[in-house]
């Protein structure tokens, strides 16, 4: 086939061809000057090629959740039953843990007074052990949470930016290494009452150029309009003149995936 043949294609109108018969030649010519084929890779393609995904959790320990001893609290601990946070950790965690390369999860907390000093912290390890921040698998995450909720005092305010900056620091460091092969996912579980919106926007915008994504899981019955704003599907997130390079936030409202007390894990995974 010659170059001419490969680039020129006659445009045939079948109705005109039937009407005019042998007198009909064509209705024009399509000329292709160049053709470019691009392959788009899925996230699974990257993981199969050796990408290591690192999942971190961040849990909202602010007072707006309600005192843990109150049965109405989103943090209420009752033997043998899930509260909203353990349900979110279990439901979403069991989905994303399969993508984590070693299943050793750093679990952060924010908005609580922590022992022994009672100082308010917006970026602390839920293990309450600076030397041992990792939890093994989702059972380890749940055990650390249940131990922590009995030792901290719920306080506030609800600041997301410190935990985002925490994970972004690691993403930035690894992205500057030769042949970077690490991707970071931060899963934030919250009741939705955010107080540092502009700082959070700026942190997300700064992280949008890094190998990092954020999943926000909303628990309880609060208004999650602010979370929907951060999950900027329609247009890129902006703050002042700053604009995100890409959408890195996915918001999930947990109650939308329950019907008659049964959780739809397949829909949640999507």
PDB file of N, CA, C and O in Angstrom, residues 92 96 185-189 213-217 248-252:
ATOM      1  N   UNK A  92     -14.648   0.292  54.104  1.00  0.00           N
ATOM      2  CA  UNK A  92     -13.782   0.882  53.078  1.00  0.00           C
ATOM      3  C   UNK A  92     -12.373   0.304  53.174  1.00  0.00           C
ATOM      4  O   UNK A  92     -11.728   0.046  52.153  1.00  0.00           O
ATOM      5  N   UNK A  96      -9.755  -1.247  50.127  1.00  0.00           N
ATOM      6  CA  UNK A  96      -8.507  -0.666  49.637  1.00  0.00           C
ATOM      7  C   UNK A  96      -7.261  -1.371  50.165  1.00  0.00           C
ATOM      8  O   UNK A  96      -6.176  -1.212  49.594  1.00  0.00           O
ATOM      9  N   UNK A 185      -2.151   7.040  49.317  1.00  0.00           N
ATOM     10  CA  UNK A 185      -3.587   7.263  49.447  1.00  0.00           C
ATOM     11  C   UNK A 185      -3.901   7.568  50.909  1.00  0.00           C
ATOM     12  O   UNK A 185      -3.513   6.808  51.802  1.00  0.00           O
ATOM     13  N   UNK A 186      -4.577   8.679  51.138  1.00  0.00           N
ATOM     14  CA  UNK A 186      -4.997   9.068  52.483  1.00  0.00           C
ATOM     15  C   UNK A 186      -6.509   8.900  52.579  1.00  0.00           C
ATOM     16  O   UNK A 186      -7.261   9.509  51.815  1.00  0.00           O
ATOM     17  N   UNK A 187      -6.947   8.079  53.513  1.00  0.00           N
ATOM     18  CA  UNK A 187      -8.376   7.858  53.769  1.00  0.00           C
ATOM     19  C   UNK A 187      -8.767   8.615  55.030  1.00  0.00           C
ATOM     20  O   UNK A 187      -8.322   8.269  56.128  1.00  0.00           O
ATOM     21  N   UNK A 188      -9.559   9.680  54.881  1.00  0.00           N
ATOM     22  CA  UNK A 188     -10.010  10.491  56.011  1.00  0.00           C
ATOM     23  C   UNK A 188     -11.451  10.120  56.344  1.00  0.00           C
ATOM     24  O   UNK A 188     -12.319  10.145  55.469  1.00  0.00           O
ATOM     25  N   UNK A 189     -11.704   9.775  57.610  1.00  0.00           N
ATOM     26  CA  UNK A 189     -13.065   9.459  58.052  1.00  0.00           C
ATOM     27  C   UNK A 189     -13.506  10.574  58.991  1.00  0.00           C
ATOM     28  O   UNK A 189     -12.834  10.873  59.985  1.00  0.00           O
ATOM     29  N   UNK A 213      -3.522  10.526  46.365  1.00  0.00           N
ATOM     30  CA  UNK A 213      -4.970  10.715  46.284  1.00  0.00           C
ATOM     31  C   UNK A 213      -5.552  10.728  47.692  1.00  0.00           C
ATOM     32  O   UNK A 213      -4.943  10.198  48.626  1.00  0.00           O
ATOM     33  N   UNK A 214      -6.735  11.345  47.831  1.00  0.00           N
ATOM     34  CA  UNK A 214      -7.405  11.454  49.121  1.00  0.00           C
ATOM     35  C   UNK A 214      -8.826  10.928  48.986  1.00  0.00           C
ATOM     36  O   UNK A 214      -9.562  11.328  48.068  1.00  0.00           O
ATOM     37  N   UNK A 215      -9.201  10.020  49.867  1.00  0.00           N
ATOM     38  CA  UNK A 215     -10.584   9.540  49.940  1.00  0.00           C
ATOM     39  C   UNK A 215     -11.169  10.054  51.249  1.00  0.00           C
ATOM     40  O   UNK A 215     -10.603   9.809  52.318  1.00  0.00           O
ATOM     41  N   UNK A 216     -12.268  10.788  51.165  1.00  0.00           N
ATOM     42  CA  UNK A 216     -12.938  11.291  52.358  1.00  0.00           C
ATOM     43  C   UNK A 216     -14.230  10.498  52.545  1.00  0.00           C
ATOM     44  O   UNK A 216     -15.071  10.455  51.633  1.00  0.00           O
ATOM     45  N   UNK A 217     -14.366   9.863  53.693  1.00  0.00           N
ATOM     46  CA  UNK A 217     -15.570   9.087  53.994  1.00  0.00           C
ATOM     47  C   UNK A 217     -16.375   9.844  55.042  1.00  0.00           C
ATOM     48  O   UNK A 217     -15.897  10.097  56.152  1.00  0.00           O
ATOM     49  N   UNK A 248      -7.799  15.088  42.948  1.00  0.00           N
ATOM     50  CA  UNK A 248      -7.217  13.989  43.721  1.00  0.00           C
ATOM     51  C   UNK A 248      -8.116  13.555  44.874  1.00  0.00           C
ATOM     52  O   UNK A 248      -7.748  12.678  45.656  1.00  0.00           O
ATOM     53  N   UNK A 249      -9.309  14.159  44.983  1.00  0.00           N
ATOM     54  CA  UNK A 249     -10.194  13.874  46.116  1.00  0.00           C
ATOM     55  C   UNK A 249     -11.433  13.108  45.651  1.00  0.00           C
ATOM     56  O   UNK A 249     -12.067  13.471  44.654  1.00  0.00           O
ATOM     57  N   UNK A 250     -11.760  12.057  46.372  1.00  0.00           N
ATOM     58  CA  UNK A 250     -13.000  11.314  46.153  1.00  0.00           C
ATOM     59  C   UNK A 250     -13.769  11.296  47.468  1.00  0.00           C
ATOM     60  O   UNK A 250     -13.249  10.843  48.489  1.00  0.00           O
ATOM     61  N   UNK A 251     -14.992  11.805  47.437  1.00  0.00           N
ATOM     62  CA  UNK A 251     -15.822  11.820  48.637  1.00  0.00           C
ATOM     63  C   UNK A 251     -16.836  10.692  48.587  1.00  0.00           C
ATOM     64  O   UNK A 251     -17.483  10.454  47.562  1.00  0.00           O
ATOM     65  N   UNK A 252     -16.981   9.983  49.712  1.00  0.00           N
ATOM     66  CA  UNK A 252     -17.939   8.885  49.832  1.00  0.00           C
ATOM     67  C   UNK A 252     -18.787   9.135  51.070  1.00  0.00           C
ATOM     68  O   UNK A 252     -18.264   9.255  52.176  1.00  0.00           O
TER      69      UNK A 252
END
